[in-house]
Tab-separated table of C-alpha atoms in Angstrom:
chain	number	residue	atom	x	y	z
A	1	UNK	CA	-18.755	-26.539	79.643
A	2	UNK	CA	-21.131	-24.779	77.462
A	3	UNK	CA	-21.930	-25.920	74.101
A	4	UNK	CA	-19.811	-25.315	71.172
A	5	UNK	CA	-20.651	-24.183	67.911
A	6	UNK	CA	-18.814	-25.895	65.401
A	7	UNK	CA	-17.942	-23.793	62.065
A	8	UNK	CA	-19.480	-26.674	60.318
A	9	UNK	CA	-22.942	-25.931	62.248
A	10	UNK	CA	-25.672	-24.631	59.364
A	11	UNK	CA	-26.348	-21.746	61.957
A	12	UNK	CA	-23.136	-20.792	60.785
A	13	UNK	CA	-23.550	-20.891	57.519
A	14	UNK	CA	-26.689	-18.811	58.074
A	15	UNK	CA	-25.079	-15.703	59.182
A	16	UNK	CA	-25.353	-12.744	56.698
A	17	UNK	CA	-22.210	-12.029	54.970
A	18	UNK	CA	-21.421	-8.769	53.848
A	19	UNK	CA	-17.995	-7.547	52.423
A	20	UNK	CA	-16.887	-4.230	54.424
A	21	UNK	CA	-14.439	-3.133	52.011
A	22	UNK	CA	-11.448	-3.304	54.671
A	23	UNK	CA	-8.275	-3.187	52.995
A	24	UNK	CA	-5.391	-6.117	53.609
A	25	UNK	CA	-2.466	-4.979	55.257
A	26	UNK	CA	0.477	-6.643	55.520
A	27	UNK	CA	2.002	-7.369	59.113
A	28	UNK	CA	5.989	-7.793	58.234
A	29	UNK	CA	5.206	-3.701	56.501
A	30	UNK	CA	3.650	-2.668	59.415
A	31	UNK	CA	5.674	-3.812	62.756
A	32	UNK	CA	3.954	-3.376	65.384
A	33	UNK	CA	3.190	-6.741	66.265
A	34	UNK	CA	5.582	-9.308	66.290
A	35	UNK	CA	5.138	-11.840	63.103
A	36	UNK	CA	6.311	-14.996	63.647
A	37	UNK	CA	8.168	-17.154	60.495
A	38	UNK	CA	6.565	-20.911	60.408
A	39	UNK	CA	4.937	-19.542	57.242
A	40	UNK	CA	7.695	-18.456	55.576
A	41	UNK	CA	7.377	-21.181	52.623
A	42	UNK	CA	4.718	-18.818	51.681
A	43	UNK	CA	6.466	-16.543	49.190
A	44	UNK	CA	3.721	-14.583	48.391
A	45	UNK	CA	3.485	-13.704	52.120
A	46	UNK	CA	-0.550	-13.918	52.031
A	47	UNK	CA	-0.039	-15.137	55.785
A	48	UNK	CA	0.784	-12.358	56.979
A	49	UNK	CA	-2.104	-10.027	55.511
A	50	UNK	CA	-4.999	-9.327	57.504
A	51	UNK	CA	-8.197	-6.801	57.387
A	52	UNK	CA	-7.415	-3.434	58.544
A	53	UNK	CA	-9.903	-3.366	60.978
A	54	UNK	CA	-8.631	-7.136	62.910
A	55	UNK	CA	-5.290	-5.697	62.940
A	56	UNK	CA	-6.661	-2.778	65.179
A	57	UNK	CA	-8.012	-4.796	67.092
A	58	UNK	CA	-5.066	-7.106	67.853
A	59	UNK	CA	-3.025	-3.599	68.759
A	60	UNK	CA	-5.707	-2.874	71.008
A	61	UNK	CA	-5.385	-6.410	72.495
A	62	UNK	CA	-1.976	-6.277	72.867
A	63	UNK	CA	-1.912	-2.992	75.021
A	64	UNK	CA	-4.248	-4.683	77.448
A	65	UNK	CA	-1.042	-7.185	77.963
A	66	UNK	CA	0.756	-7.441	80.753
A	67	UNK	CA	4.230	-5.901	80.988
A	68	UNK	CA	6.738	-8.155	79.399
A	69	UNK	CA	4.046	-9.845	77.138
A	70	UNK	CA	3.478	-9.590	73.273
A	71	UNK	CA	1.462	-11.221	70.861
A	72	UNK	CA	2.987	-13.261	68.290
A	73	UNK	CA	1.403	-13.391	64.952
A	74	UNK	CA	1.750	-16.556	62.857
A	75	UNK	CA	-0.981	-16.417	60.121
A	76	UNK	CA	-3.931	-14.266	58.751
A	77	UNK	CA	-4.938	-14.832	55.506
A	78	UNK	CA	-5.577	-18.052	54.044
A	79	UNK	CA	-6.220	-18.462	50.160
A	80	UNK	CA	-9.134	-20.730	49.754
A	81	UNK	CA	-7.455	-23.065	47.757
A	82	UNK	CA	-4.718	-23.520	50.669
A	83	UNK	CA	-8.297	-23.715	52.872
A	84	UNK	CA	-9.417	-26.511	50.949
A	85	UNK	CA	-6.198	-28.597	51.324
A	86	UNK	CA	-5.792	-27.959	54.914
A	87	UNK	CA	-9.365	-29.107	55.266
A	88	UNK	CA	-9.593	-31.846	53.003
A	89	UNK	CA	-6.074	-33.115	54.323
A	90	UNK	CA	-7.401	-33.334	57.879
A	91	UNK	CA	-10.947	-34.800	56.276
A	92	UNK	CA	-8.953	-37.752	54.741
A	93	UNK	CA	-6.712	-38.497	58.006
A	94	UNK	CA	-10.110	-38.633	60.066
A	95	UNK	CA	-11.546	-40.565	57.151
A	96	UNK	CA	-8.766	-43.071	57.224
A	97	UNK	CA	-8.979	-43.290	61.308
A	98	UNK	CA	-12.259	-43.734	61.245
A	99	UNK	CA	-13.702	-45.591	58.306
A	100	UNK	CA	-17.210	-46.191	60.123
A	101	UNK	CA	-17.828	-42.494	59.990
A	102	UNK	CA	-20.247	-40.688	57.230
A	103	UNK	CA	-19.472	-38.038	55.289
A	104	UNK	CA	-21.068	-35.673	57.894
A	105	UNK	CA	-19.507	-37.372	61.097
A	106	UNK	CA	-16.058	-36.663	58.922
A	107	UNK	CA	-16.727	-33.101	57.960
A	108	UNK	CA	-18.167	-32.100	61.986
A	109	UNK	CA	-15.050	-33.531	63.486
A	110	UNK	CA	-13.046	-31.920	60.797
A	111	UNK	CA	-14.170	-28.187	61.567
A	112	UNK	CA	-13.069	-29.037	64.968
A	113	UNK	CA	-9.552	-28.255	63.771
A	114	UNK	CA	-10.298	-26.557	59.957
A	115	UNK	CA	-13.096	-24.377	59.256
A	116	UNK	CA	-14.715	-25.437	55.787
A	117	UNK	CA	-13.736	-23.840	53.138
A	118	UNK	CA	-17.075	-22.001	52.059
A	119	UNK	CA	-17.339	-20.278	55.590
A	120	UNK	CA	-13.579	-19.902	56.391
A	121	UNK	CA	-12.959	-16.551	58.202
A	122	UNK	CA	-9.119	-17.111	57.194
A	123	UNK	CA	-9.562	-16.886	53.619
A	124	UNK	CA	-11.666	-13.244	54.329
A	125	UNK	CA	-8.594	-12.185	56.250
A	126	UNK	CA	-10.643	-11.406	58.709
A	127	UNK	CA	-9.154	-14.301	60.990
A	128	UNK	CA	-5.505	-14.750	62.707
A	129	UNK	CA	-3.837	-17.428	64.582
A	130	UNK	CA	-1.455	-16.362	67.035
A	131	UNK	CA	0.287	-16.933	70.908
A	132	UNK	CA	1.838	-14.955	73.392
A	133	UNK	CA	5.271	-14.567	73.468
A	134	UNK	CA	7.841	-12.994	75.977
A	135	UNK	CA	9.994	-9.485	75.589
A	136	UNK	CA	12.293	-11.013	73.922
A	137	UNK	CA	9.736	-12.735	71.443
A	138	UNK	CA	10.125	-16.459	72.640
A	139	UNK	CA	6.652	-18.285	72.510
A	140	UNK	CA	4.888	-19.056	75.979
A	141	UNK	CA	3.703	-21.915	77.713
A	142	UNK	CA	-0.023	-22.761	76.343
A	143	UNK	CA	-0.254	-26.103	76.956
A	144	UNK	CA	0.111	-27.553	73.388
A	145	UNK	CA	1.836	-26.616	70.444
A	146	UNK	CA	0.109	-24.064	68.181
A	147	UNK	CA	-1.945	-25.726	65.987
A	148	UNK	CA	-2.432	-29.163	67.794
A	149	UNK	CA	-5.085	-30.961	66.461
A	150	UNK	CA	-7.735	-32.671	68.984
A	151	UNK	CA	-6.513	-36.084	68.388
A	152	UNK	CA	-2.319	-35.060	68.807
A	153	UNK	CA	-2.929	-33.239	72.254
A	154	UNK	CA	-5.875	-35.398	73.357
A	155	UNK	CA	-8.181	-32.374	73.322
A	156	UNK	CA	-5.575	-30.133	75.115
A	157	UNK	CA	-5.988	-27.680	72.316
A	158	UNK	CA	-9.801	-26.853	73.564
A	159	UNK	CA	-9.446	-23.555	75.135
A	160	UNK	CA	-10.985	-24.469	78.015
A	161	UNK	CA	-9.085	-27.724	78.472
A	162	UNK	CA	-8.455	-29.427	81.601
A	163	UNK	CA	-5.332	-31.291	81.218
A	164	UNK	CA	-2.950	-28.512	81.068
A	165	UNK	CA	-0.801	-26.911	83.791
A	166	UNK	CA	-1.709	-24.160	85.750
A	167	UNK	CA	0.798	-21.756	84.179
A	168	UNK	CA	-0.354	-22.472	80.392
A	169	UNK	CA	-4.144	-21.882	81.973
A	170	UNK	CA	-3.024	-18.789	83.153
A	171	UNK	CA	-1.592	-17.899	79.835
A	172	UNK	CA	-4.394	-18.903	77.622
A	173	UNK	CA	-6.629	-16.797	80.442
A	174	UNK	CA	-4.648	-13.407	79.653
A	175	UNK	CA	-4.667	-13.727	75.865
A	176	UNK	CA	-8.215	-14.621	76.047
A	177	UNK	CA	-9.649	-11.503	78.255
A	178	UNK	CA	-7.519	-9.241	76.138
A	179	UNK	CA	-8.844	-10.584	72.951
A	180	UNK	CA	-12.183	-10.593	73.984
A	181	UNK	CA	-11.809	-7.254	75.193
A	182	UNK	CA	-10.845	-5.736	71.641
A	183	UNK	CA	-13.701	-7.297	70.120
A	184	UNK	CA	-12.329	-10.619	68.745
A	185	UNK	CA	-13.543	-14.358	69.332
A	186	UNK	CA	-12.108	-17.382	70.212
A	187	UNK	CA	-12.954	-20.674	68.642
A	188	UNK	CA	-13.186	-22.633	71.586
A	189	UNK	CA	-11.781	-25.866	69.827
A	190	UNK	CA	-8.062	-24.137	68.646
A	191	UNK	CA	-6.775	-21.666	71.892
A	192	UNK	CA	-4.826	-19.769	69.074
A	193	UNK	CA	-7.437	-19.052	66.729
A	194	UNK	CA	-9.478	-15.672	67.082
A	195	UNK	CA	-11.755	-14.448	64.637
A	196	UNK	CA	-13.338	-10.828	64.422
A	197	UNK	CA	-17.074	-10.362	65.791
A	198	UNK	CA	-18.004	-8.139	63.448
A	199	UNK	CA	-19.678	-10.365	60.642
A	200	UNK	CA	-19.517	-7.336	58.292
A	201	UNK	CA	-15.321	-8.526	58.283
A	202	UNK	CA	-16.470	-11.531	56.452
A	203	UNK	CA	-16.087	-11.386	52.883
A	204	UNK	CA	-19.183	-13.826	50.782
């Protein structure tokens, strides 16, 4: 396996950041990808909103699909105060686990599952977590859950995982190429999580 950056990595945090002036858009407005409702406790609907330019992306991705697949949208944008939460929730579970590790032993193993907050594509909108779901918009075999955390699937969530079945492999392997192929990247620690490659997405 190669090596994998964590978002907590200070290269990272080195990357220029530039704001590109990409407008939100929001997904339920739009239609043409199918949003998914987990998020729907979120009355201000900031889930669903995503830069301009990732959504034309993910419409590219999802005409390199096979027949009878779609993508499923769950969440985009991510207020950095709900960033901080999710991220200092998961911080204080590890912390509790774990009470031998540092501070920075907590925070790496945290950006495993939660980017911090001060580099979070999510809160840019420039990031989207989403699965593949059939024609008639039922969710896929990936091997875990969306949004399994390392410790819950035993490192199943990896996107390069061994212990999952051949099918959800094959699944993860077609969202993947067509991602990749419209210009997004995976974060090899979540298999739903894509982020844009174009730094100038990023918002400082």
């Amino acid at each position: 396996m190669t090596e994998i950056v964590l978002m907590s990595d200070p290269r990272v945090a080195a990357v220029p950041v530039q704001e590109c002036g990409d407008r939100l858009v929001d997904l339920r407005r739009d239609g043409r990808l199918l949003v998914d409702e987990r998020k729907r406790q979120d009355s201000a609907g900031a889930f669903a909103h995503l830069r301009e330019g990732v959504l034309d992306r993910l419409l590219d991705a999802q005409a390199q699909l096979p027949g009878g697949m779609r993508l499923l949208f769950v969440e985009g944008y991510r207020p950095p105060s709900l960033q901080r939460h999710y991220f200092d929730e998961y911080a204080d579970l590890l912390r509790a686990e774990h009470p031998e590790w540092d501070a920075d032993r907590v925070r790496t193993a945290a950006s495993r599952y939660v980017s911090p907050p001060e580099i979070a594509p999510h809160s840019a909108g420039a990031a989207v977590d989403l699965t593949l779901a059939g024609h008639d918009g039922s969710e896929l075999d990936m091997g875990t859950r969306m949004n399994a955390s390392p410790e819950e699937s035993a490192g199943a969530c990896y996107t390069r995982a061994g212990n999952i079945s051949d099918e959800a492999r094959s699944h993860r392997n077609i969202l993947g190429s067509a991602l990749t192929a419209a210009g997004l990247v995976n974060y090899p620690t979540e298999w739903c999580s894509q982020s844009s490659s174009c730094v100038q997405l990023l918002s400082a």
